Amino acid sequence: MTKFIIRWAINAVALYVAVLVVPGIALRGTWVDVLWLALIFGLLNALVRPLLKFLTCPLIILTLGLFTLVINTGMLMLTSKIGQSLGFGLSVDGFWQALLGSLVISLVSVVMSIIFRDELKGRKRE
């Protein structure tokens, strides 16, 4: 359960950093909205992203993995659409803003996953 909470917190921080850094991605709401959007983003990444990666495997291989950036962009745009339909105020202006946002989210997620790698693997720091 702690792994889930840590991943959820990483997604929330990454989404918030993307909102702060990328012009064209805006959040109208509170930190609670960020937590809900992080949950939506995490669920989409857990459920939809593997299916998309499987279906677009030839494109991923052909582009040497760069097509995964397009998949990540789509996940951010889909999170925005679902969030708006549920009343959470995340708006992404277009594809290029979503691409830059997905890069920021990926970088923040990687850095925070490295920082919390012991907790994510279930080991205690000594």
Short mmCIF file of C-alpha atoms in Angstrom, two decimals:
data_model
loop_
_atom_site.label_atom_id
_atom_site.label_comp_id
_atom_site.label_asym_id
_atom_site.label_seq_id
_atom_site.Cartn_x
_atom_site.Cartn_y
_atom_site.Cartn_z
CA MET A 1 0.00 0.00 0.00
CA THR A 2 2.88 2.37 0.70
CA LYS A 3 4.21 1.83 -2.83
CA PHE A 4 0.86 2.97 -4.22
CA ILE A 5 0.89 6.11 -2.06
CA ILE A 6 4.48 6.93 -3.01
CA ARG A 7 3.69 6.49 -6.72
CA TRP A 8 0.56 8.62 -6.31
CA ALA A 9 2.60 11.36 -4.60
CA ILE A 10 5.24 11.20 -7.34
CA ASN A 11 2.55 11.59 -10.00
CA ALA A 12 1.00 14.51 -8.10
CA VAL A 13 4.32 16.33 -7.76
CA ALA A 14 5.20 15.66 -11.41
CA LEU A 15 1.85 16.99 -12.62
CA TYR A 16 2.18 20.07 -10.42
CA VAL A 17 5.71 20.77 -11.70
CA ALA A 18 4.44 20.46 -15.28
CA VAL A 19 1.68 22.97 -14.50
CA LEU A 20 4.26 25.37 -13.05
CA VAL A 21 6.88 24.99 -15.78
CA VAL A 22 5.01 24.53 -19.05
CA PRO A 23 3.11 27.48 -20.49
CA GLY A 24 -0.14 26.20 -21.94
CA ILE A 25 -0.86 23.77 -19.11
CA ALA A 26 -3.04 25.33 -16.44
CA LEU A 27 -4.68 24.12 -13.28
CA ARG A 28 -7.71 25.84 -11.82
CA GLY A 29 -8.25 24.31 -8.44
CA THR A 30 -6.61 23.26 -5.21
CA TRP A 31 -4.07 20.65 -4.22
CA VAL A 32 -6.95 18.19 -3.81
CA ASP A 33 -7.61 18.53 -7.53
CA VAL A 34 -3.95 17.73 -8.19
CA LEU A 35 -4.29 14.55 -6.11
CA TRP A 36 -7.40 13.47 -8.04
CA LEU A 37 -5.71 14.23 -11.36
CA ALA A 38 -2.64 12.25 -10.26
CA LEU A 39 -4.91 9.32 -9.47
CA ILE A 40 -6.54 9.56 -12.90
CA PHE A 41 -3.12 9.87 -14.55
CA GLY A 42 -1.79 6.86 -12.65
CA LEU A 43 -4.81 4.73 -13.51
CA LEU A 44 -4.54 5.64 -17.19
CA ASN A 45 -0.83 4.81 -17.17
CA ALA A 46 -1.54 1.48 -15.49
CA LEU A 47 -4.51 0.43 -17.61
CA VAL A 48 -4.46 2.16 -21.01
CA ARG A 49 -0.76 2.79 -21.65
CA PRO A 50 0.28 -0.91 -21.77
CA LEU A 51 -2.44 -1.59 -24.33
CA LEU A 52 -1.33 1.36 -26.46
CA LYS A 53 2.30 0.26 -26.23
CA PHE A 54 1.33 -3.24 -27.34
CA LEU A 55 -0.77 -1.99 -30.26
CA THR A 56 1.89 0.48 -31.42
CA CYS A 57 4.87 -1.83 -30.88
CA PRO A 58 5.93 -1.69 -34.56
CA LEU A 59 5.95 2.13 -34.46
CA ILE A 60 7.91 2.13 -31.22
CA ILE A 61 10.50 -0.19 -32.73
CA LEU A 62 10.60 1.77 -36.01
CA THR A 63 11.18 5.08 -34.21
CA LEU A 64 13.64 3.54 -31.72
CA GLY A 65 11.33 4.25 -28.81
CA LEU A 66 10.51 7.87 -29.60
CA PHE A 67 6.86 7.03 -30.27
CA THR A 68 6.47 6.43 -26.52
CA LEU A 69 6.67 10.24 -26.20
CA VAL A 70 3.54 10.46 -28.34
CA ILE A 71 1.85 7.87 -26.11
CA ASN A 72 2.81 9.85 -23.00
CA THR A 73 1.47 13.00 -24.63
CA GLY A 74 -1.81 11.25 -25.33
CA MET A 75 -2.02 10.08 -21.72
CA LEU A 76 -1.62 13.67 -20.49
CA MET A 77 -4.24 14.97 -22.93
CA LEU A 78 -6.62 12.16 -21.95
CA THR A 79 -6.05 12.96 -18.27
CA SER A 80 -6.95 16.56 -19.03
CA LYS A 81 -10.17 15.59 -20.83
CA ILE A 82 -11.27 13.14 -18.13
CA GLY A 83 -10.37 15.63 -15.41
CA GLN A 84 -12.37 18.39 -17.07
CA SER A 85 -15.38 16.11 -17.46
CA LEU A 86 -15.19 15.29 -13.73
CA GLY A 87 -14.84 18.95 -12.76
CA PHE A 88 -11.09 19.17 -12.15
CA GLY A 89 -9.53 22.16 -13.86
CA LEU A 90 -6.53 20.83 -15.78
CA SER A 91 -6.33 22.30 -19.25
CA VAL A 92 -3.77 21.55 -21.92
CA ASP A 93 -3.76 23.99 -24.84
CA GLY A 94 -2.43 21.70 -27.53
CA PHE A 95 -0.22 18.84 -28.65
CA TRP A 96 3.11 20.64 -28.26
CA GLN A 97 2.29 21.82 -24.75
CA ALA A 98 1.22 18.27 -23.86
CA LEU A 99 4.46 16.91 -25.34
CA LEU A 100 6.55 19.30 -23.29
CA GLY A 101 4.42 18.55 -20.24
CA SER A 102 4.86 14.82 -20.69
CA LEU A 103 8.64 15.31 -20.90
CA VAL A 104 8.60 17.31 -17.66
CA ILE A 105 6.41 14.71 -15.95
CA SER A 106 8.73 11.92 -17.11
CA LEU A 107 11.85 13.71 -15.88
CA VAL A 108 10.36 14.56 -12.48
CA SER A 109 9.03 11.01 -12.11
CA VAL A 110 12.43 9.50 -12.90
CA VAL A 111 14.25 11.77 -10.47
CA MET A 112 11.75 11.17 -7.67
CA SER A 113 11.71 7.42 -8.33
CA ILE A 114 15.50 7.39 -7.93
CA ILE A 115 15.20 9.32 -4.67
CA PHE A 116 12.53 6.96 -3.31
CA ARG A 117 13.84 3.74 -4.87
CA ASP A 118 14.43 2.02 -1.53
CA GLU A 119 10.88 2.72 -0.38
CA LEU A 120 9.48 1.59 -3.74
CA LYS A 121 11.41 -1.69 -3.53
CA GLY A 122 10.28 -2.24 0.04
CA ARG A 123 13.72 -1.90 1.61
CA LYS A 124 14.47 0.28 4.60
CA ARG A 125 17.27 2.83 4.55
CA GLU A 126 19.99 2.26 7.10
#
